[in-house]
């Protein structure tokens, strides 16, 4: 991990981001080839090499997300829309790599400390959740699903911002920009019923009209998620998501949520 006290270069152009992304993905895949080529996997030539190679892409993705969440542009939106499926394909290329999976499996049978063993166990689980054990045909379908879901996610981000911008309302001679929740903080400051109603209706109408209508996108995404979950052996997307967390099952999550509900 890079521990130098430096600030990232937030002023990257979309073109610079693209070049950096291409280089970072190529470097990580090169490191993966290096790991696979090792006859005797060790912590140093597997975990350390992979984590170092993955740093740059991880930092770039965090940087892009930070910039876009605060001050996105048409160029960055286009970049995100183009690269989202490429990032999904990059991940699939790594986590559906059977030779790499076998190297990590071999590493799991060596003498590891608790930290390294935990890393190996989580990584092997990531491989299985990414379809490494599927047939070639099913892996190809999973790649198609992941690509489409990534594209939908990028599109969703754009539509949410567009919907929020379109829903800005005029109240008492001022433009009120709505935040991304149904309840708006400014309602606590307004006494006029018509103004309050105007803001509330604008808030609940977001995503349902015009070019920022997200309803079809939501339905398509739900269907794709269900197909992916079933392809990977889960009954539904909820099970797929829960499996990755500490609770591990939908039933355990439901129990926790119901306990919170009862206290509310």
Tab-separated table of N, CA and C in Angstrom, residues 45-191:
chain	number	residue	atom	x	y	z
A	45	UNK	N	5.216	-14.078	-3.698
A	45	UNK	CA	5.060	-14.054	-5.161
A	45	UNK	C	3.608	-14.184	-5.609
A	46	UNK	N	2.683	-14.182	-4.632
A	46	UNK	CA	1.265	-14.261	-4.987
A	46	UNK	C	0.490	-13.079	-4.387
A	47	UNK	N	0.288	-13.108	-3.074
A	47	UNK	CA	-0.496	-12.061	-2.416
A	47	UNK	C	0.139	-10.683	-2.596
A	48	UNK	N	1.424	-10.583	-2.287
A	48	UNK	CA	2.104	-9.287	-2.338
A	48	UNK	C	2.125	-8.738	-3.764
A	49	UNK	N	2.450	-9.602	-4.727
A	49	UNK	CA	2.513	-9.165	-6.128
A	49	UNK	C	1.149	-8.690	-6.606
A	50	UNK	N	0.107	-9.451	-6.287
A	50	UNK	CA	-1.236	-9.106	-6.749
A	50	UNK	C	-1.724	-7.799	-6.114
A	51	UNK	N	-1.541	-7.674	-4.795
A	51	UNK	CA	-2.027	-6.474	-4.118
A	51	UNK	C	-1.318	-5.213	-4.617
A	52	UNK	N	-0.036	-5.313	-4.836
A	52	UNK	CA	0.702	-4.149	-5.354
A	52	UNK	C	0.236	-3.782	-6.755
A	53	UNK	N	-0.004	-4.805	-7.579
A	53	UNK	CA	-0.419	-4.556	-8.963
A	53	UNK	C	-1.829	-3.977	-9.030
A	54	UNK	N	-2.671	-4.304	-8.038
A	54	UNK	CA	-4.062	-3.849	-8.052
A	54	UNK	C	-4.226	-2.443	-7.477
A	55	UNK	N	-3.196	-1.937	-6.814
A	55	UNK	CA	-3.295	-0.643	-6.132
A	55	UNK	C	-3.665	0.496	-7.074
A	56	UNK	N	-2.974	0.582	-8.199
A	56	UNK	CA	-3.165	1.734	-9.070
A	56	UNK	C	-4.602	1.824	-9.573
A	57	UNK	N	-5.154	0.724	-10.050
A	57	UNK	CA	-6.520	0.744	-10.565
A	57	UNK	C	-7.505	1.075	-9.455
A	58	UNK	N	-7.296	0.505	-8.280
A	58	UNK	CA	-8.176	0.774	-7.152
A	58	UNK	C	-8.172	2.260	-6.792
A	59	UNK	N	-6.999	2.863	-6.768
A	59	UNK	CA	-6.887	4.288	-6.436
A	59	UNK	C	-7.519	5.162	-7.516
A	60	UNK	N	-7.339	4.781	-8.778
A	60	UNK	CA	-7.922	5.551	-9.878
A	60	UNK	C	-9.449	5.495	-9.847
A	61	UNK	N	-10.003	4.319	-9.549
A	61	UNK	CA	-11.454	4.183	-9.484
A	61	UNK	C	-12.034	5.007	-8.340
A	62	UNK	N	-11.343	5.002	-7.196
A	62	UNK	CA	-11.790	5.810	-6.061
A	62	UNK	C	-11.726	7.295	-6.402
A	63	UNK	N	-10.690	7.681	-7.130
A	63	UNK	CA	-10.526	9.081	-7.524
A	63	UNK	C	-11.648	9.504	-8.480
A	64	UNK	N	-11.928	8.672	-9.480
A	64	UNK	CA	-12.984	9.003	-10.434
A	64	UNK	C	-14.329	9.123	-9.726
A	65	UNK	N	-14.614	8.218	-8.823
A	65	UNK	CA	-15.885	8.255	-8.096
A	65	UNK	C	-15.992	9.538	-7.274
A	66	UNK	N	-14.886	9.930	-6.640
A	66	UNK	CA	-14.882	11.148	-5.830
A	66	UNK	C	-15.136	12.376	-6.690
A	67	UNK	N	-14.445	12.451	-7.818
A	67	UNK	CA	-14.604	13.606	-8.705
A	67	UNK	C	-16.017	13.664	-9.272
A	68	UNK	N	-16.527	12.530	-9.735
A	68	UNK	CA	-17.849	12.519	-10.362
A	68	UNK	C	-18.966	12.803	-9.361
A	69	UNK	N	-18.785	12.394	-8.120
A	69	UNK	CA	-19.836	12.613	-7.123
A	69	UNK	C	-19.938	14.077	-6.720
A	70	UNK	N	-18.873	14.842	-6.944
A	70	UNK	CA	-18.879	16.247	-6.526
A	70	UNK	C	-18.985	17.220	-7.690
A	71	UNK	N	-18.434	16.849	-8.849
A	71	UNK	CA	-18.406	17.809	-9.956
A	71	UNK	C	-18.204	17.081	-11.280
A	72	UNK	N	-19.191	16.303	-11.680
A	72	UNK	CA	-19.035	15.541	-12.909
A	72	UNK	C	-19.219	16.424	-14.135
A	73	UNK	N	-18.800	15.902	-15.278
A	73	UNK	CA	-18.940	16.606	-16.558
A	73	UNK	C	-19.459	15.628	-17.592
A	74	UNK	N	-19.862	16.151	-18.746
A	74	UNK	CA	-20.317	15.264	-19.819
A	74	UNK	C	-19.197	14.316	-20.248
A	75	UNK	N	-17.961	14.821	-20.244
A	75	UNK	CA	-16.813	14.001	-20.650
A	75	UNK	C	-16.584	12.858	-19.658
A	76	UNK	N	-16.687	13.157	-18.358
A	76	UNK	CA	-16.488	12.105	-17.353
A	76	UNK	C	-17.650	11.111	-17.367
A	77	UNK	N	-18.864	11.601	-17.613
A	77	UNK	CA	-20.009	10.693	-17.725
A	77	UNK	C	-19.803	9.717	-18.886
A	78	UNK	N	-19.324	10.247	-19.999
A	78	UNK	CA	-19.076	9.398	-21.178
A	78	UNK	C	-17.961	8.402	-20.890
A	79	UNK	N	-16.944	8.852	-20.179
A	79	UNK	CA	-15.840	7.961	-19.794
A	79	UNK	C	-16.347	6.827	-18.918
A	80	UNK	N	-17.149	7.164	-17.927
A	80	UNK	CA	-17.682	6.154	-17.013
A	80	UNK	C	-18.578	5.159	-17.747
A	81	UNK	N	-19.388	5.672	-18.670
A	81	UNK	CA	-20.277	4.800	-19.436
A	81	UNK	C	-19.487	3.851	-20.323
A	82	UNK	N	-18.374	4.329	-20.884
A	82	UNK	CA	-17.547	3.495	-21.755
A	82	UNK	C	-16.763	2.453	-20.965
A	83	UNK	N	-16.207	2.879	-19.815
A	83	UNK	CA	-15.293	2.006	-19.091
A	83	UNK	C	-15.959	1.064	-18.090
A	84	UNK	N	-17.177	1.344	-17.667
A	84	UNK	CA	-17.840	0.459	-16.709
A	84	UNK	C	-17.867	-0.996	-17.189
A	85	UNK	N	-18.291	-1.271	-18.439
A	85	UNK	CA	-18.246	-2.659	-18.916
A	85	UNK	C	-16.821	-3.191	-19.044
A	86	UNK	N	-15.861	-2.311	-19.336
A	86	UNK	CA	-14.464	-2.751	-19.450
A	86	UNK	C	-13.916	-3.166	-18.095
A	87	UNK	N	-14.304	-2.446	-17.052
A	87	UNK	CA	-13.879	-2.825	-15.704
A	87	UNK	C	-14.478	-4.168	-15.306
A	88	UNK	N	-15.742	-4.384	-15.686
A	88	UNK	CA	-16.390	-5.668	-15.402
A	88	UNK	C	-15.667	-6.795	-16.124
A	89	UNK	N	-15.306	-6.559	-17.375
A	89	UNK	CA	-14.593	-7.577	-18.157
A	89	UNK	C	-13.208	-7.840	-17.562
A	90	UNK	N	-12.574	-6.787	-17.076
A	90	UNK	CA	-11.250	-6.926	-16.453
A	90	UNK	C	-11.344	-7.820	-15.207
A	91	UNK	N	-12.342	-7.570	-14.394
A	91	UNK	CA	-12.540	-8.387	-13.192
A	91	UNK	C	-12.835	-9.833	-13.555
A	92	UNK	N	-13.686	-10.031	-14.563
A	92	UNK	CA	-14.010	-11.396	-14.993
A	92	UNK	C	-12.771	-12.123	-15.512
A	93	UNK	N	-11.935	-11.402	-16.228
A	93	UNK	CA	-10.729	-12.029	-16.776
A	93	UNK	C	-9.822	-12.549	-15.664
A	94	UNK	N	-9.833	-11.851	-14.550
A	94	UNK	CA	-9.011	-12.271	-13.413
A	94	UNK	C	-9.693	-13.390	-12.626
A	95	UNK	N	-10.945	-13.163	-12.257
A	95	UNK	CA	-11.603	-14.084	-11.330
A	95	UNK	C	-12.220	-15.304	-11.998
A	96	UNK	N	-12.193	-15.366	-13.322
A	96	UNK	CA	-12.578	-16.600	-14.012
A	96	UNK	C	-11.351	-17.326	-14.555
A	97	UNK	N	-10.196	-16.888	-14.122
A	97	UNK	CA	-8.929	-17.491	-14.543
A	97	UNK	C	-8.678	-18.742	-13.700
A	98	UNK	N	-8.930	-19.900	-14.291
A	98	UNK	CA	-8.822	-21.153	-13.547
A	98	UNK	C	-7.401	-21.418	-13.067
A	99	UNK	N	-6.419	-21.069	-13.874
A	99	UNK	CA	-5.022	-21.289	-13.482
A	99	UNK	C	-4.660	-20.455	-12.260
A	100	UNK	N	-5.145	-19.226	-12.211
A	100	UNK	CA	-4.881	-18.365	-11.055
A	100	UNK	C	-5.587	-18.917	-9.826
A	101	UNK	N	-6.809	-19.373	-10.014
A	101	UNK	CA	-7.565	-19.967	-8.908
A	101	UNK	C	-6.804	-21.154	-8.316
A	102	UNK	N	-6.250	-21.972	-9.161
A	102	UNK	CA	-5.509	-23.140	-8.696
A	102	UNK	C	-4.238	-22.741	-7.949
A	103	UNK	N	-3.614	-21.638	-8.355
A	103	UNK	CA	-2.439	-21.146	-7.634
A	103	UNK	C	-2.817	-20.707	-6.218
A	104	UNK	N	-3.960	-20.032	-6.104
A	104	UNK	CA	-4.410	-19.592	-4.778
A	104	UNK	C	-4.812	-20.801	-3.935
A	105	UNK	N	-5.417	-21.786	-4.576
A	105	UNK	CA	-5.759	-23.022	-3.864
A	105	UNK	C	-4.503	-23.706	-3.339
A	106	UNK	N	-3.473	-23.755	-4.171
A	106	UNK	CA	-2.206	-24.362	-3.754
A	106	UNK	C	-1.604	-23.593	-2.592
A	107	UNK	N	-1.724	-22.274	-2.639
A	107	UNK	CA	-1.201	-21.439	-1.558
A	107	UNK	C	-1.938	-21.720	-0.258
A	108	UNK	N	-3.228	-22.038	-0.339
A	108	UNK	CA	-4.031	-22.296	0.859
A	108	UNK	C	-3.572	-23.546	1.600
A	109	UNK	N	-2.837	-24.407	0.914
A	109	UNK	CA	-2.369	-25.654	1.529
A	109	UNK	C	-0.979	-25.527	2.132
A	110	UNK	N	-0.432	-24.307	2.100
A	110	UNK	CA	0.886	-24.062	2.688
A	110	UNK	C	0.728	-23.504	4.088
A	111	UNK	N	1.849	-23.312	4.768
A	111	UNK	CA	1.840	-22.816	6.142
A	111	UNK	C	1.663	-21.295	6.129
A	112	UNK	N	0.460	-20.838	6.441
A	112	UNK	CA	0.147	-19.408	6.408
A	112	UNK	C	-0.198	-18.908	7.803
A	113	UNK	N	0.078	-17.623	8.040
A	113	UNK	CA	-0.380	-17.051	9.310
A	113	UNK	C	-1.862	-16.716	9.173
A	114	UNK	N	-2.485	-16.288	10.247
A	114	UNK	CA	-3.928	-16.069	10.254
A	114	UNK	C	-4.359	-15.010	9.239
A	115	UNK	N	-3.579	-13.951	9.109
A	115	UNK	CA	-3.939	-12.867	8.196
A	115	UNK	C	-3.906	-13.327	6.746
A	116	UNK	N	-2.832	-14.022	6.382
A	116	UNK	CA	-2.718	-14.495	5.002
A	116	UNK	C	-3.764	-15.565	4.690
A	117	UNK	N	-4.046	-16.416	5.677
A	117	UNK	CA	-5.060	-17.454	5.439
A	117	UNK	C	-6.430	-16.823	5.239
A	118	UNK	N	-6.711	-15.773	5.986
A	118	UNK	CA	-7.982	-15.084	5.822
A	118	UNK	C	-8.078	-14.480	4.414
A	119	UNK	N	-6.993	-13.872	3.942
A	119	UNK	CA	-6.963	-13.295	2.593
A	119	UNK	C	-7.241	-14.386	1.553
A	120	UNK	N	-6.585	-15.519	1.719
A	120	UNK	CA	-6.739	-16.622	0.760
A	120	UNK	C	-8.177	-17.131	0.754
A	121	UNK	N	-8.763	-17.308	1.933
A	121	UNK	CA	-10.136	-17.817	2.015
A	121	UNK	C	-11.123	-16.865	1.339
A	122	UNK	N	-10.973	-15.570	1.602
A	122	UNK	CA	-11.862	-14.583	0.987
A	122	UNK	C	-11.664	-14.529	-0.521
A	123	UNK	N	-10.429	-14.636	-0.956
A	123	UNK	CA	-10.140	-14.562	-2.391
A	123	UNK	C	-10.689	-15.774	-3.125
A	124	UNK	N	-10.546	-16.949	-2.548
A	124	UNK	CA	-11.112	-18.153	-3.166
A	124	UNK	C	-12.638	-18.052	-3.260
A	125	UNK	N	-13.242	-17.457	-2.249
A	125	UNK	CA	-14.687	-17.253	-2.280
A	125	UNK	C	-15.064	-16.282	-3.399
A	126	UNK	N	-14.256	-15.230	-3.575
A	126	UNK	CA	-14.499	-14.275	-4.660
A	126	UNK	C	-14.440	-14.966	-6.025
A	127	UNK	N	-13.494	-15.873	-6.171
A	127	UNK	CA	-13.393	-16.636	-7.422
A	127	UNK	C	-14.670	-17.436	-7.676
A	128	UNK	N	-15.139	-18.123	-6.644
A	128	UNK	CA	-16.334	-18.948	-6.814
A	128	UNK	C	-17.556	-18.082	-7.103
A	129	UNK	N	-17.647	-16.927	-6.432
A	129	UNK	CA	-18.770	-16.005	-6.662
A	129	UNK	C	-18.675	-15.352	-8.043
A	130	UNK	N	-17.517	-15.441	-8.663
A	130	UNK	CA	-17.313	-14.850	-9.976
A	130	UNK	C	-17.407	-15.876	-11.097
A	131	UNK	N	-17.718	-17.132	-10.722
A	131	UNK	CA	-17.998	-18.147	-11.738
A	131	UNK	C	-16.811	-18.955	-12.215
A	132	UNK	N	-15.751	-19.021	-11.426
A	132	UNK	CA	-14.575	-19.759	-11.885
A	132	UNK	C	-14.862	-21.240	-12.093
A	133	UNK	N	-15.855	-21.768	-11.392
A	133	UNK	CA	-16.166	-23.191	-11.490
A	133	UNK	C	-17.274	-23.500	-12.500
A	134	UNK	N	-17.757	-22.479	-13.184
A	134	UNK	CA	-18.799	-22.684	-14.184
A	134	UNK	C	-18.219	-23.244	-15.477
A	135	UNK	N	-19.091	-23.776	-16.315
A	135	UNK	CA	-18.662	-24.237	-17.636
A	135	UNK	C	-18.288	-23.032	-18.493
A	136	UNK	N	-17.602	-23.289	-19.579
A	136	UNK	CA	-17.200	-22.199	-20.463
A	136	UNK	C	-18.396	-21.416	-20.986
A	137	UNK	N	-19.466	-22.114	-21.327
A	137	UNK	CA	-20.669	-21.466	-21.839
A	137	UNK	C	-21.318	-20.574	-20.781
A	138	UNK	N	-21.392	-21.090	-19.554
A	138	UNK	CA	-21.999	-20.317	-18.473
A	138	UNK	C	-21.113	-19.123	-18.091
A	139	UNK	N	-19.807	-19.316	-18.147
A	139	UNK	CA	-18.912	-18.198	-17.870
A	139	UNK	C	-19.113	-17.072	-18.887
A	140	UNK	N	-19.279	-17.447	-20.145
A	140	UNK	CA	-19.506	-16.433	-21.177
A	140	UNK	C	-20.795	-15.675	-20.913
A	141	UNK	N	-21.843	-16.388	-20.533
A	141	UNK	CA	-23.107	-15.711	-20.228
A	141	UNK	C	-22.946	-14.805	-19.011
A	142	UNK	N	-22.195	-15.255	-18.018
A	142	UNK	CA	-21.967	-14.435	-16.831
A	142	UNK	C	-21.216	-13.155	-17.191
A	143	UNK	N	-20.260	-13.261	-18.092
A	143	UNK	CA	-19.533	-12.071	-18.545
A	143	UNK	C	-20.495	-11.082	-19.217
A	144	UNK	N	-21.401	-11.602	-20.021
A	144	UNK	CA	-22.377	-10.739	-20.693
A	144	UNK	C	-23.275	-10.044	-19.664
A	145	UNK	N	-23.704	-10.791	-18.665
A	145	UNK	CA	-24.546	-10.214	-17.618
A	145	UNK	C	-23.801	-9.136	-16.838
A	146	UNK	N	-22.561	-9.427	-16.468
A	146	UNK	CA	-21.773	-8.459	-15.707
A	146	UNK	C	-21.520	-7.189	-16.508
A	147	UNK	N	-21.277	-7.355	-17.798
A	147	UNK	CA	-21.044	-6.203	-18.661
A	147	UNK	C	-22.289	-5.325	-18.742
A	148	UNK	N	-23.431	-5.964	-18.932
A	148	UNK	CA	-24.678	-5.212	-19.044
A	148	UNK	C	-25.046	-4.556	-17.725
A	149	UNK	N	-24.842	-5.253	-16.622
A	149	UNK	CA	-25.143	-4.686	-15.310
A	149	UNK	C	-24.242	-3.491	-15.005
A	150	UNK	N	-22.983	-3.584	-15.404
A	150	UNK	CA	-22.069	-2.460	-15.199
A	150	UNK	C	-22.503	-1.249	-16.012
A	151	UNK	N	-22.913	-1.500	-17.248
A	151	UNK	CA	-23.403	-0.407	-18.097
A	151	UNK	C	-24.668	0.212	-17.505
A	152	UNK	N	-25.545	-0.639	-16.993
A	152	UNK	CA	-26.771	-0.129	-16.373
A	152	UNK	C	-26.473	0.717	-15.147
A	153	UNK	N	-25.484	0.303	-14.380
A	153	UNK	CA	-25.101	1.058	-13.180
A	153	UNK	C	-24.593	2.448	-13.559
A	154	UNK	N	-23.773	2.514	-14.590
A	154	UNK	CA	-23.268	3.805	-15.054
A	154	UNK	C	-24.413	4.674	-15.554
A	155	UNK	N	-25.348	4.058	-16.279
A	155	UNK	CA	-26.506	4.789	-16.773
A	155	UNK	C	-27.376	5.279	-15.624
A	156	UNK	N	-27.533	4.446	-14.617
A	156	UNK	CA	-28.320	4.813	-13.431
A	156	UNK	C	-27.739	6.058	-12.779
A	157	UNK	N	-26.427	6.088	-12.601
A	157	UNK	CA	-25.782	7.251	-11.977
A	157	UNK	C	-26.108	8.531	-12.745
A	158	UNK	N	-26.048	8.450	-14.061
A	158	UNK	CA	-26.334	9.629	-14.881
A	158	UNK	C	-27.795	10.055	-14.764
A	159	UNK	N	-28.704	9.093	-14.781
A	159	UNK	CA	-30.131	9.415	-14.718
A	159	UNK	C	-30.523	9.992	-13.361
A	160	UNK	N	-29.904	9.494	-12.299
A	160	UNK	CA	-30.205	10.011	-10.962
A	160	UNK	C	-29.799	11.479	-10.859
A	161	UNK	N	-28.602	11.798	-11.356
A	161	UNK	CA	-28.148	13.188	-11.331
A	161	UNK	C	-29.052	14.060	-12.198
A	162	UNK	N	-29.390	13.546	-13.390
A	162	UNK	CA	-30.254	14.303	-14.296
A	162	UNK	C	-31.627	14.539	-13.666
A	163	UNK	N	-32.173	13.510	-13.033
A	163	UNK	CA	-33.471	13.639	-12.390
A	163	UNK	C	-33.451	14.632	-11.248
A	164	UNK	N	-32.369	14.630	-10.495
A	164	UNK	CA	-32.241	15.573	-9.383
A	164	UNK	C	-32.148	17.012	-9.904
A	165	UNK	N	-31.407	17.180	-10.995
A	165	UNK	CA	-31.275	18.518	-11.573
A	165	UNK	C	-32.602	19.003	-12.157
A	166	UNK	N	-33.302	18.099	-12.830
A	166	UNK	CA	-34.571	18.472	-13.442
A	166	UNK	C	-35.636	18.822	-12.409
A	167	UNK	N	-35.494	18.273	-11.207
A	167	UNK	CA	-36.538	18.456	-10.199
A	167	UNK	C	-36.330	19.691	-9.328
A	168	UNK	N	-35.314	20.487	-9.609
A	168	UNK	CA	-35.117	21.726	-8.858
A	168	UNK	C	-36.362	22.580	-8.981
A	169	UNK	N	-36.764	23.205	-7.884
A	169	UNK	CA	-38.007	23.984	-7.872
A	169	UNK	C	-37.751	25.405	-7.395
A	170	UNK	N	-38.640	26.299	-7.795
A	170	UNK	CA	-38.582	27.693	-7.363
A	170	UNK	C	-39.506	27.888	-6.174
A	171	UNK	N	-38.944	28.360	-5.073
A	171	UNK	CA	-39.725	28.613	-3.866
A	171	UNK	C	-39.323	29.969	-3.307
A	172	UNK	N	-40.297	30.841	-3.162
A	172	UNK	CA	-40.059	32.172	-2.614
A	172	UNK	C	-38.932	32.890	-3.344
A	173	UNK	N	-38.917	32.731	-4.674
A	173	UNK	CA	-37.921	33.418	-5.480
A	173	UNK	C	-36.546	32.786	-5.472
A	174	UNK	N	-36.401	31.634	-4.863
A	174	UNK	CA	-35.111	30.951	-4.794
A	174	UNK	C	-35.206	29.570	-5.441
A	175	UNK	N	-34.102	29.129	-6.041
A	175	UNK	CA	-34.042	27.787	-6.618
A	175	UNK	C	-33.626	26.802	-5.538
A	176	UNK	N	-34.456	25.803	-5.327
A	176	UNK	CA	-34.176	24.774	-4.327
A	176	UNK	C	-33.744	23.504	-5.046
A	177	UNK	N	-32.514	23.065	-4.806
A	177	UNK	CA	-32.017	21.826	-5.389
A	177	UNK	C	-32.335	20.673	-4.450
A	178	UNK	N	-33.044	19.701	-4.960
A	178	UNK	CA	-33.458	18.581	-4.123
A	178	UNK	C	-32.304	17.606	-3.897
A	179	UNK	N	-32.252	17.037	-2.708
A	179	UNK	CA	-31.242	16.024	-2.409
A	179	UNK	C	-31.811	14.655	-2.730
A	180	UNK	N	-30.993	13.637	-2.603
A	180	UNK	CA	-31.368	12.312	-3.085
A	180	UNK	C	-32.145	11.496	-2.053
A	181	UNK	N	-33.158	12.104	-1.460
A	181	UNK	CA	-34.073	11.379	-0.574
A	181	UNK	C	-35.464	11.929	-0.817
A	182	UNK	N	-36.482	11.231	-0.343
A	182	UNK	CA	-37.846	11.728	-0.511
A	182	UNK	C	-38.084	12.946	0.371
A	183	UNK	N	-37.710	12.840	1.649
A	183	UNK	CA	-37.839	13.978	2.560
A	183	UNK	C	-36.739	14.989	2.307
A	184	UNK	N	-37.102	16.261	2.207
A	184	UNK	CA	-36.136	17.316	1.927
A	184	UNK	C	-35.924	18.185	3.173
A	185	UNK	N	-34.674	18.430	3.575
A	185	UNK	CA	-34.397	19.207	4.786
A	185	UNK	C	-35.067	20.576	4.817
A	186	UNK	N	-35.208	21.207	3.646
A	186	UNK	CA	-35.768	22.558	3.618
A	186	UNK	C	-37.224	22.590	4.064
A	187	UNK	N	-37.902	21.447	4.042
A	187	UNK	CA	-39.296	21.407	4.473
A	187	UNK	C	-39.451	21.863	5.920
A	188	UNK	N	-38.434	21.652	6.726
A	188	UNK	CA	-38.482	22.051	8.138
A	188	UNK	C	-38.478	23.563	8.303
A	189	UNK	N	-38.077	24.281	7.258
A	189	UNK	CA	-37.985	25.736	7.333
A	189	UNK	C	-39.179	26.439	6.699
A	190	UNK	N	-40.040	25.687	6.021
A	190	UNK	CA	-41.132	26.302	5.276
A	190	UNK	C	-42.474	26.134	5.992
A	191	UNK	N	-43.242	27.214	6.040
A	191	UNK	CA	-44.561	27.176	6.660
A	191	UNK	C	-45.680	27.160	5.630
